[in-house]
Amino acid sequence: MSAPAYSNLYSQALQTLAKEPENPDAIRSVARSLVCRGWPYIARLYMNSLSEDRRTQDDMVIAALIEEGCASVTKLAPSPEGPVQAVDRIPRTQSDLIRMVDLAMLAGQGSVFTVGCGFGDLPVILSAFGLEVFGVDPDPLSIDVTRYRFYTLGLTCGHFRLGDLVIHPDPDNCFDSVVLVDVLDRVPDPSSVLQEAQRLVKPGGRILVSIPDSYWVTRPEKISIFTKQTFLKLLRENLNGTVTLLDSEGWLSAVVVVDKLGETNCPDVSLYLKPFYVPCHGNPLVSIIVPTYNRASLLLRSLTSLFNQTYKNIEIIVVNDGSTDSTEEVVAPYLDRIKYLKQPNRGSPSAMNAGIKEARGKYVWVFADDDVALPRKLEVQVPLMEASGAGLIHSAAISVNENFEVIHVWVPAEFSPDSIMEAELLGNRFFTPTVLVPKKVIQDVGMYDERLIRAQDYDYWIRIVHRYPVIAADYLCAFYFQHTGARGSSFDSFDVSNVAKKTLEYERIIFDKVYQSIPLSAAFPSVSKYGSPVVEAEALLVRAVVVAKRGLLNYAVTDIERAANLMKSNPFTLSIKARECVRMLGDILGNCEDKVVARSGLIGLRDILAKSREQLTLDSCCL
């Protein structure tokens, strides 16, 4: 079958399903197309929707092909989202992610219509801000991948259909906002797209437009190339409203507040494919603990974001840790919606522990008094936790400054069970405002260490990762504020300029505990898994770097000497990672003020290099 005919068959089947969601022939056709295109996970969803009385002998063949495809994809790219790498997706840079977040922040609330779904990146980001997302794309695979991404996140707020980028069957004045990202530069007539957006958006609604700046165009499919002048001219000639150009390097972006009259309408959901079925995992209570100390000016913003959670079975426990400002006046109007505790100032960990003791929920979410949660945080995380039984879930977050300007979009990395503990020891991998933990896990690992006025969350995540699996959800869940206010408590207050120094001071306490209480084989499961002196020596050198960076040089020297003894009895070639650890340890010890400790460590490093099967030297260190 030729490529055009094959694509047309897929498109026709998808359009049929929009009108007849249970049409068995259309379901089979879409499933076959998805298997051939390398997306068996989505094909399985379609085939599972076929009722038993409609199944045929051919369906057994399709199901066998799907399972074979799923097995091969899992071997190539183990991921809960399936074969994401099987499609030529445009990699999302920080610049692109920040642009999408900026636009989503300006989209307002209600319904949003996206012209062009891509592979779901922008629709997923828009959904995180509480919007009901509608989308159209001419590529059936883009539609199915976008729908599948919503399904894996447990979201039913996404409605997508196959269609033209220019002309749409939706009624006039039916969307609160229309988003055109990388569309005007790909169509022959950008003016008609803008005029259609003006028709679709409600009076007073917003049209958000973004395309690459002419100096940044790199892809060959661009039909039109715009400068700032031609971009603004196009908007003003085709849209009635106030045009505001956004400041974004590499992109031409604008928001237009539409000025027009007319009756507002609701989007016609029947025009769109129904969301994939999302299984229900119950409605457990979530306890949200908000420790606060002298943040009256920020606290209400944080609480409002919790009140606005789409998941409603929550209890909010505010713990006033001896504030001397107007915190009590701020919370007074909301005492019917929160549980309010007050204690003398003992530091954030003490306030967290006080809240945990009062928590009645199955899950606990500790949330800072200066951060802001996105509306669907719990809606996404709770079902994922219910299905997984993990000890912790964490998600993507947005770092912003005091003016709410986006600095960085942090996306959680996936780690295997064998590597997550090592990764966490090398540096905190979890954005605290996004973390959700089962209460039973807290009961197992114990309370927060009240000695730690800084990095107490890092200590806690290490303790959880040591005992439980964790899961990451690539979904924006919170704003994390980087501000210049004071940190700490009344008895250990410090300025933002001293955060790094104070963090190191408290991390020294954490890693003293880690070294004493967590065996090497628990921190590095590959040591037990492989039983190899090569693997053990590498783990010892990695841990030596971890503790040396926190100033625990005696522990580092002990691990260096253990690695050297392994080398003496079993000479082997150092791995690239081990060599890098030797170099880093040489630099640290070479600058150490304690010359006795430094000498012991450097001798151990020299012994390791001398026994290596390759001729290596430690040029950066001298005895």
XYZ file of C-alpha atoms in Angstrom:
623
model
C 0.000 0.000 0.000
C 1.388 3.384 -0.932
C 2.227 5.892 1.788
C -0.469 8.451 0.784
C -3.207 5.797 0.644
C -2.034 4.284 3.938
C -2.143 7.684 5.648
C -5.555 8.410 4.147
C -6.966 5.141 5.507
C -5.732 6.023 9.011
C -7.230 9.529 8.734
C -10.598 8.255 7.541
C -10.783 5.746 10.404
C -9.964 8.421 12.977
C -12.621 10.736 11.573
C -15.154 7.903 11.749
C -14.338 7.326 15.420
C -15.077 10.966 16.225
C -18.671 10.341 15.094
C -18.925 6.642 16.032
C -16.563 5.961 18.979
C -17.422 2.226 19.060
C -17.190 1.494 15.319
C -15.276 -1.847 15.264
C -13.928 -1.530 11.714
C -12.547 1.952 12.418
C -10.974 0.723 15.671
C -9.235 -2.134 13.845
C -8.040 0.175 11.089
C -6.529 2.662 13.537
C -4.926 -0.158 15.562
C -3.286 -1.643 12.452
C -1.974 1.765 11.425
C -0.488 2.402 14.863
C 1.245 -0.985 14.986
C 2.793 -0.366 11.567
C 3.968 3.068 12.687
C 5.645 1.756 15.833
C 3.050 2.706 18.452
C 1.673 -0.631 19.717
C 0.877 0.774 23.179
C -1.767 3.089 21.733
C -3.009 0.329 19.410
C -3.598 -1.865 22.464
C -5.816 0.844 23.994
C -7.974 0.841 20.870
C -8.265 -2.947 20.723
C -9.114 -3.142 24.429
C -12.103 -0.898 23.732
C -13.642 -3.600 21.505
C -16.305 -5.529 23.402
C -15.938 -9.333 23.499
C -19.051 -9.930 21.378
C -17.524 -7.881 18.543
C -14.151 -9.651 18.442
C -13.209 -11.752 15.412
C -10.428 -14.185 14.491
C -8.589 -11.334 12.786
C -8.592 -9.405 16.057
C -6.519 -12.178 17.650
C -3.894 -11.660 14.962
C -3.885 -7.889 15.532
C -3.602 -8.438 19.305
C -0.636 -10.776 18.826
C 1.129 -8.192 16.652
C 0.445 -5.522 19.284
C 1.924 -7.590 22.120
C 4.965 -8.472 20.033
C 5.431 -4.795 19.226
C 5.059 -3.761 22.874
C 7.652 -6.326 23.935
C 10.214 -5.153 21.363
C 9.634 -1.490 22.171
C 10.076 -2.156 25.904
C 13.464 -3.717 25.198
C 14.550 -0.689 23.172
C 13.129 2.091 25.354
C 11.581 1.040 28.672
C 9.098 3.787 29.438
C 5.536 3.964 30.794
C 4.698 6.159 27.826
C 5.739 3.513 25.338
C 7.824 4.075 22.214
C 8.294 7.819 22.480
C 11.616 7.596 20.664
C 10.023 5.853 17.682
C 8.846 9.191 16.304
C 11.019 12.004 14.970
C 10.043 14.506 17.652
C 11.565 17.968 17.738
C 13.611 18.106 20.963
C 12.257 20.705 23.369
C 14.957 23.114 24.488
C 14.703 25.248 27.628
C 13.914 28.212 25.385
C 10.996 26.354 23.824
C 9.678 25.079 27.162
C 9.847 28.562 28.699
C 8.011 29.968 25.678
C 5.193 27.427 26.083
C 4.916 28.075 29.820
C 4.836 31.837 29.248
C 1.979 31.417 26.773
C 0.094 29.038 29.078
C 0.353 31.569 31.918
C -1.299 34.149 29.649
C -4.077 31.888 28.364
C -6.346 32.595 31.327
C -8.936 30.019 32.384
C -11.731 28.062 30.747
C -11.385 26.485 27.315
C -8.409 26.817 24.984
C -8.215 25.837 21.312
C -4.789 24.808 20.000
C -4.179 24.818 16.281
C -1.666 22.038 15.721
C -1.143 19.475 18.496
C 2.425 18.489 17.706
C 3.036 15.464 19.905
C 1.205 16.866 22.873
C 3.833 19.094 24.507
C 1.865 22.344 24.385
C -1.578 20.773 25.086
C -0.177 18.986 28.160
C 1.380 22.215 29.466
C -1.887 24.100 28.908
C -3.824 21.425 30.794
C -1.515 21.816 33.807
C -2.826 25.375 34.239
C -6.384 24.106 34.670
C -7.583 24.691 31.117
C -9.960 22.470 29.170
C -7.913 21.774 26.036
C -9.299 21.391 22.526
C -7.004 20.755 19.581
C -6.856 20.056 15.881
C -4.054 18.628 13.725
C -3.886 17.311 10.154
C -1.657 14.377 11.186
C -3.573 11.428 12.714
C -0.478 10.179 14.544
C -0.075 13.557 16.271
C -3.675 13.288 17.448
C -3.243 9.782 18.828
C 0.092 10.491 20.539
C -1.382 13.601 22.170
C -4.450 11.666 23.352
C -2.189 8.909 24.673
C -0.097 11.369 26.667
C -3.259 12.679 28.309
C -4.286 9.089 29.041
C -0.956 8.194 30.723
C -1.417 11.223 32.985
C -5.001 10.259 33.820
C -6.418 13.418 32.232
C -9.860 13.653 30.640
C -9.642 17.394 29.893
C -8.197 16.902 26.392
C -10.371 16.842 23.250
C -8.663 16.442 19.866
C -9.740 15.908 16.281
C -8.279 15.488 12.847
C -8.744 18.517 10.639
C -7.484 21.445 8.662
C -5.346 24.135 10.306
C -7.273 26.923 8.578
C -11.022 26.181 8.544
C -12.846 24.708 11.566
C -16.438 23.504 12.090
C -16.704 24.900 15.635
C -19.288 27.652 16.230
C -18.421 31.333 16.597
C -17.283 32.738 19.953
C -16.795 29.404 21.738
C -13.236 29.396 23.180
C -11.797 31.548 25.947
C -8.446 31.534 24.165
C -6.921 30.337 20.904
C -3.244 29.383 20.721
C -1.260 29.423 17.479
C 2.275 28.145 18.084
C 4.474 27.482 15.033
C 1.448 27.674 12.727
C 1.593 30.968 10.803
C 5.013 30.103 9.399
C 3.758 26.734 8.073
C 0.604 27.715 6.165
C 0.311 29.386 2.747
C -2.155 32.012 3.998
C -1.440 33.156 7.589
C -4.148 35.832 7.366
C -6.942 33.265 7.042
C -5.687 31.417 10.145
C -5.768 34.614 12.209
C -9.226 35.551 10.957
C -10.517 32.089 11.884
C -8.980 32.440 15.349
C -10.780 35.778 15.730
C -14.055 34.052 14.810
C -13.589 31.213 17.303
C -12.489 33.205 20.349
C -15.065 34.678 22.728
C -15.482 38.470 23.027
C -12.763 39.672 25.354
C -10.869 36.413 24.874
C -7.222 36.009 23.951
C -5.331 34.890 20.879
C -1.754 33.834 21.598
C 0.657 33.586 18.692
C 4.275 32.444 18.553
C 6.655 31.658 15.688
C 10.444 31.548 15.277
C 12.209 34.848 14.709
C 13.654 35.081 11.197
C 17.184 34.859 12.611
C 16.388 31.547 14.350
C 14.643 29.635 11.555
C 16.423 26.305 11.039
C 13.830 23.839 9.773
C 13.091 23.494 6.026
C 9.295 23.147 6.315
C 8.850 26.852 7.083
C 6.771 28.442 4.330
C 6.832 32.016 5.661
C 9.591 33.784 7.565
C 8.738 36.805 9.712
C 10.568 39.725 11.209
C 9.222 41.674 14.175
C 7.835 44.331 11.826
C 6.075 41.939 9.426
C 4.754 39.878 12.360
C 3.136 42.895 14.051
C 1.783 44.156 10.734
C 0.118 40.779 10.075
C -1.501 40.725 13.536
C -2.806 44.278 13.370
C -4.227 43.863 9.871
C -6.179 40.694 10.717
C -7.151 40.949 14.385
C -9.328 43.459 16.214
C -7.885 43.994 19.663
C -4.937 45.075 21.749
C -1.662 43.517 20.618
C 1.120 43.021 23.180
C 4.469 41.732 21.968
C 6.179 39.356 24.409
C 9.894 39.452 25.157
C 11.324 36.043 24.189
C 14.712 35.591 22.542
C 14.531 33.533 19.362
C 10.761 33.774 19.103
C 8.179 36.282 17.931
C 5.338 35.936 20.431
C 2.291 38.089 21.136
C -0.993 38.083 23.026
C -4.038 39.774 21.527
C -7.041 40.648 23.698
C -9.904 40.508 21.208
C -12.344 43.395 20.884
C -15.628 42.211 19.343
C -19.329 41.683 20.090
C -21.434 38.566 19.948
C -23.096 35.754 21.888
C -20.713 33.343 23.564
C -21.088 29.608 22.883
C -19.707 26.398 24.361
C -17.376 24.238 22.249
C -19.116 21.382 20.458
C -17.499 18.356 22.129
C -19.181 15.983 19.657
C -16.773 17.213 16.996
C -13.811 15.734 18.906
C -12.582 12.263 19.728
C -13.554 11.128 23.199
C -10.704 10.828 25.723
C -9.327 7.340 26.239
C -10.854 5.602 29.230
C -9.017 6.460 32.445
C -9.433 3.849 35.214
C -10.601 5.127 38.594
C -8.396 4.376 41.610
C -10.561 5.800 44.337
C -10.608 9.146 46.064
C -8.219 8.979 49.044
C -7.752 11.922 51.393
C -4.588 13.985 50.874
C -3.129 15.971 53.783
C -1.368 19.160 52.668
C 1.007 20.552 55.293
C 2.064 24.182 55.001
C 4.740 25.203 57.531
C 5.062 28.989 57.666
C 7.331 31.482 59.348
C 7.022 35.257 58.753
C 5.685 34.889 55.217
C 2.357 36.647 55.655
C 2.851 38.529 52.391
C 3.189 35.276 50.423
C 1.103 32.771 52.366
C -2.306 33.659 50.920
C -1.000 33.179 47.370
C 0.150 29.667 48.272
C -3.088 28.801 50.071
C -5.196 30.040 47.155
C -3.339 27.676 44.824
C -4.234 24.804 47.183
C -7.902 25.836 47.380
C -7.917 25.756 43.551
C -6.818 22.123 43.270
C -9.121 20.187 40.939
C -8.742 17.191 43.276
C -11.016 18.114 46.179
C -10.593 15.422 48.843
C -7.929 17.332 50.756
C -7.207 18.723 54.201
C -4.904 21.726 54.548
C -2.873 21.969 57.758
C -1.130 25.306 58.286
C 1.550 25.245 60.998
C 2.568 28.702 62.209
C 6.144 28.234 63.428
C 6.217 31.227 65.779
C 5.671 33.968 63.184
C 5.896 37.551 64.457
C 4.204 39.157 61.441
C 0.518 39.255 60.437
C 0.227 35.537 59.627
C -2.732 35.047 61.991
C -4.659 37.883 60.321
C -4.001 36.312 56.898
C -5.344 32.888 57.843
C -8.258 34.126 60.000
C -10.825 34.296 57.124
C -10.011 30.703 56.097
C -10.203 28.844 59.401
C -13.268 26.981 58.116
C -11.185 25.617 55.232
C -7.909 24.830 57.006
C -6.651 23.276 60.211
C -4.497 25.866 61.950
C -1.703 25.021 64.406
C 0.641 27.385 66.196
C 3.903 26.654 68.001
C 6.996 28.534 69.244
C 9.652 28.954 66.570
C 11.555 25.672 66.293
C 12.359 25.576 62.585
C 10.674 24.194 59.500
C 11.306 20.464 60.215
C 9.592 20.788 63.598
C 6.596 22.476 61.954
C 6.450 19.746 59.313
C 6.476 17.068 62.002
C 3.702 18.834 63.902
C 1.582 18.832 60.738
C 2.330 15.174 60.008
C 1.117 14.188 63.484
C -2.230 15.839 62.694
C -2.514 14.450 59.154
C -5.372 12.019 58.540
C -4.803 11.483 54.814
C -3.530 8.445 52.952
C -1.020 10.755 51.277
C 0.989 13.704 52.578
C 2.127 16.724 50.591
C 4.444 19.189 52.344
C 4.118 22.536 50.593
C 6.182 25.675 51.165
C 4.518 28.947 52.143
C 6.182 30.806 49.260
C 5.440 28.424 46.365
C 2.378 28.117 44.112
C 0.760 24.843 43.060
C -0.739 24.300 39.625
C -4.408 23.194 39.656
C -4.108 19.585 38.441
C -1.156 18.542 40.600
C -3.094 16.088 42.759
C -5.507 15.104 39.986
C -2.542 13.632 38.114
C -0.416 12.356 40.989
C -2.953 10.576 43.208
C -4.136 8.023 40.579
C -0.518 7.354 39.570
C 0.383 6.675 43.203
C -2.679 4.503 43.725
C -1.720 2.361 40.736
C 2.014 2.135 41.493
C 2.433 1.649 45.229
C 5.617 3.761 45.067
C 7.161 5.475 48.074
C 7.299 8.873 46.395
C 6.130 10.635 43.247
C 7.648 13.824 41.916
C 6.940 15.954 38.880
C 8.051 18.840 36.706
C 8.217 22.381 38.110
C 8.740 25.949 36.974
C 11.403 28.120 38.613
C 10.392 31.785 38.663
C 11.772 34.955 40.201
C 9.938 37.390 42.446
C 8.340 39.029 39.391
C 6.895 35.676 38.256
C 9.284 35.569 35.294
C 10.205 32.035 34.245
C 13.863 31.189 34.855
C 13.895 27.472 34.165
C 11.504 24.604 33.439
C 12.672 21.561 35.390
C 11.703 18.168 33.979
C 12.260 15.067 36.149
C 14.633 12.442 34.821
C 13.801 8.746 34.821
C 16.201 6.551 36.812
C 16.322 2.780 37.055
C 15.973 1.160 40.504
C 19.702 0.378 40.386
C 20.734 3.982 39.764
C 18.234 6.187 41.615
C 20.009 6.048 44.993
C 23.374 6.907 43.463
C 21.784 9.761 41.521
C 20.163 11.148 44.672
C 23.431 10.998 46.629
C 25.139 13.007 43.900
C 22.491 15.741 44.242
C 18.828 16.214 45.055
C 16.690 15.050 42.129
C 13.290 16.026 43.516
C 11.610 19.430 43.474
C 10.079 19.492 46.963
C 6.784 21.318 46.118
C 5.946 18.550 43.628
C 6.550 15.563 45.926
C 3.694 13.403 47.243
C 4.368 10.642 49.823
C 2.103 7.941 51.325
C 1.504 8.360 55.049
C 2.552 4.730 55.619
C 5.983 5.523 54.144
C 6.385 8.398 56.593
C 5.444 6.065 59.441
C 8.156 3.689 58.246
C 11.080 6.081 57.657
C 10.264 8.362 60.595
C 9.859 12.107 60.996
C 11.954 14.979 59.641
C 15.324 15.539 61.321
C 14.741 18.676 63.391
C 18.464 19.487 63.475
C 18.302 20.397 59.793
C 17.134 23.970 59.316
C 18.317 23.630 55.702
C 18.209 20.605 53.321
C 15.779 18.701 55.557
C 13.805 17.644 52.483
C 16.953 16.287 50.793
C 17.641 14.164 53.869
C 14.075 12.881 53.792
C 14.106 11.924 50.116
C 17.348 9.967 50.613
C 15.737 8.016 53.432
C 12.721 7.191 51.250
C 14.732 6.280 48.141
C 16.833 3.940 50.277
C 13.729 1.831 51.022
C 11.135 2.451 48.316
C 10.787 2.805 44.545
C 9.928 6.246 43.214
C 8.083 7.421 40.107
C 8.411 10.580 38.034
C 5.506 12.265 36.242
C 6.553 14.584 33.413
C 3.799 17.061 34.244
C 4.056 20.613 35.534
C 2.838 20.741 39.122
C 4.173 23.855 40.838
C 5.981 27.177 40.677
C 9.166 27.257 42.721
C 10.119 30.804 43.732
C 13.707 31.976 43.819
C 13.523 35.076 45.985
C 15.871 37.234 48.022
C 14.098 36.949 51.376
C 15.721 35.658 54.541
C 15.957 31.903 55.136
C 16.057 29.686 58.217
C 14.542 30.272 61.645
C 14.793 32.837 64.429
C 17.726 30.970 65.958
C 19.535 30.344 62.644
C 18.545 33.034 60.157
C 20.696 33.683 57.104
C 20.663 35.810 53.981
C 20.194 34.379 50.481
C 23.895 35.017 49.779
C 24.772 32.420 52.440
C 22.389 29.710 51.241
C 25.113 27.601 49.596
C 27.350 27.773 52.672
C 24.481 26.911 55.035
C 23.285 24.089 52.786
C 26.759 22.538 52.837
C 26.830 22.832 56.620
C 23.616 20.863 56.999
C 24.427 18.402 54.215
C 27.498 17.446 56.253
C 25.110 16.199 58.951
C 23.029 14.356 56.358
C 25.940 12.540 54.756
C 27.474 11.625 58.066
C 24.193 9.769 58.714
C 24.163 8.281 55.207
C 27.699 6.927 55.506
C 27.042 5.421 58.915
C 23.587 3.937 58.274
C 23.317 3.000 54.585
C 25.642 0.166 53.451
C 27.478 0.543 50.158
C 25.444 -2.253 48.575
C 22.187 -0.486 49.525
C 23.308 2.827 48.056
C 24.683 1.083 44.955
C 22.579 -2.053 44.254
C 24.858 -3.032 41.363
C 27.522 -3.990 43.940
C 25.396 -6.902 45.162
C 23.868 -7.555 41.765
C 27.159 -8.196 39.987
C 29.549 -9.094 42.833
C 32.416 -7.647 40.830
C 35.462 -5.902 42.362
C 35.374 -3.507 39.403
C 31.826 -2.415 40.252
C 32.566 -2.229 43.989
C 35.692 -0.113 43.479
C 33.766 2.288 41.254
C 30.985 2.570 43.859
C 33.551 3.302 46.579
C 35.112 6.058 44.487
C 31.711 7.607 43.702
C 30.788 7.597 47.392
C 34.203 9.061 48.229
C 33.440 11.988 45.920
C 29.987 12.422 47.504
C 31.320 12.678 51.070
C 34.460 14.620 50.088
C 32.318 17.363 48.536
C 30.597 17.723 51.909
C 33.925 18.044 53.732
C 33.834 14.524 55.221
C 37.378 13.759 54.101
C 38.093 10.992 56.606
C 35.214 8.964 55.156
C 36.485 9.718 51.642
C 39.972 8.487 52.496
C 38.538 5.275 53.976
C 36.682 4.556 50.713
C 39.757 5.393 48.626
C 41.857 2.962 50.646
C 39.208 0.237 50.293
C 39.165 0.756 46.531
C 42.976 0.620 46.464
C 42.968 -2.712 48.346
C 40.534 -4.135 45.803
C 42.879 -3.028 43.027
C 45.878 -4.681 44.674
C 44.282 -8.130 44.717
C 42.320 -7.742 41.445
C 44.046 -5.352 39.013
C 41.612 -4.080 36.389
C 41.133 -1.205 33.997
C 39.320 1.745 35.555
C 36.002 2.754 34.009
C 35.543 6.257 32.643
C 33.375 7.092 35.672
C 36.048 5.791 38.081
C 38.750 7.823 36.340
C 36.659 10.973 36.651
C 36.146 10.250 40.364
C 39.925 9.869 40.826
C 40.477 13.216 39.108
C 37.863 14.969 41.247
C 39.203 13.452 44.458
C 42.712 14.498 43.499
C 41.543 18.089 43.077
C 39.690 18.091 46.416
C 42.515 16.504 48.385
C 45.113 18.638 46.649
C 43.389 21.728 48.069
C 42.723 20.253 51.512
C 44.123 22.164 54.489
C 44.541 18.992 56.557
C 47.802 17.738 55.023
C 47.793 14.456 56.953
C 44.373 13.456 55.629
C 45.230 14.733 52.170
C 48.453 12.689 52.069
C 46.638 9.459 53.023
C 44.025 10.006 50.350
C 46.524 10.902 47.648
C 48.618 7.823 48.404
C 45.503 5.701 47.980
C 44.718 7.347 44.637
C 48.303 6.782 43.457
C 48.023 3.089 44.431
C 44.791 2.777 42.453
C 46.358 4.299 39.363
C 49.543 2.237 39.735
C 47.543 -1.021 39.770
C 45.340 -0.090 36.856
C 45.978 -2.083 33.714
C 46.404 1.192 31.847
C 49.225 3.614 32.442
C 47.510 6.501 34.250
C 48.901 9.368 36.303
C 47.507 11.829 38.784
C 49.048 14.946 37.281
C 46.914 17.381 39.247
C 48.125 16.168 42.655
C 51.604 16.204 44.155
C 52.738 14.607 47.421
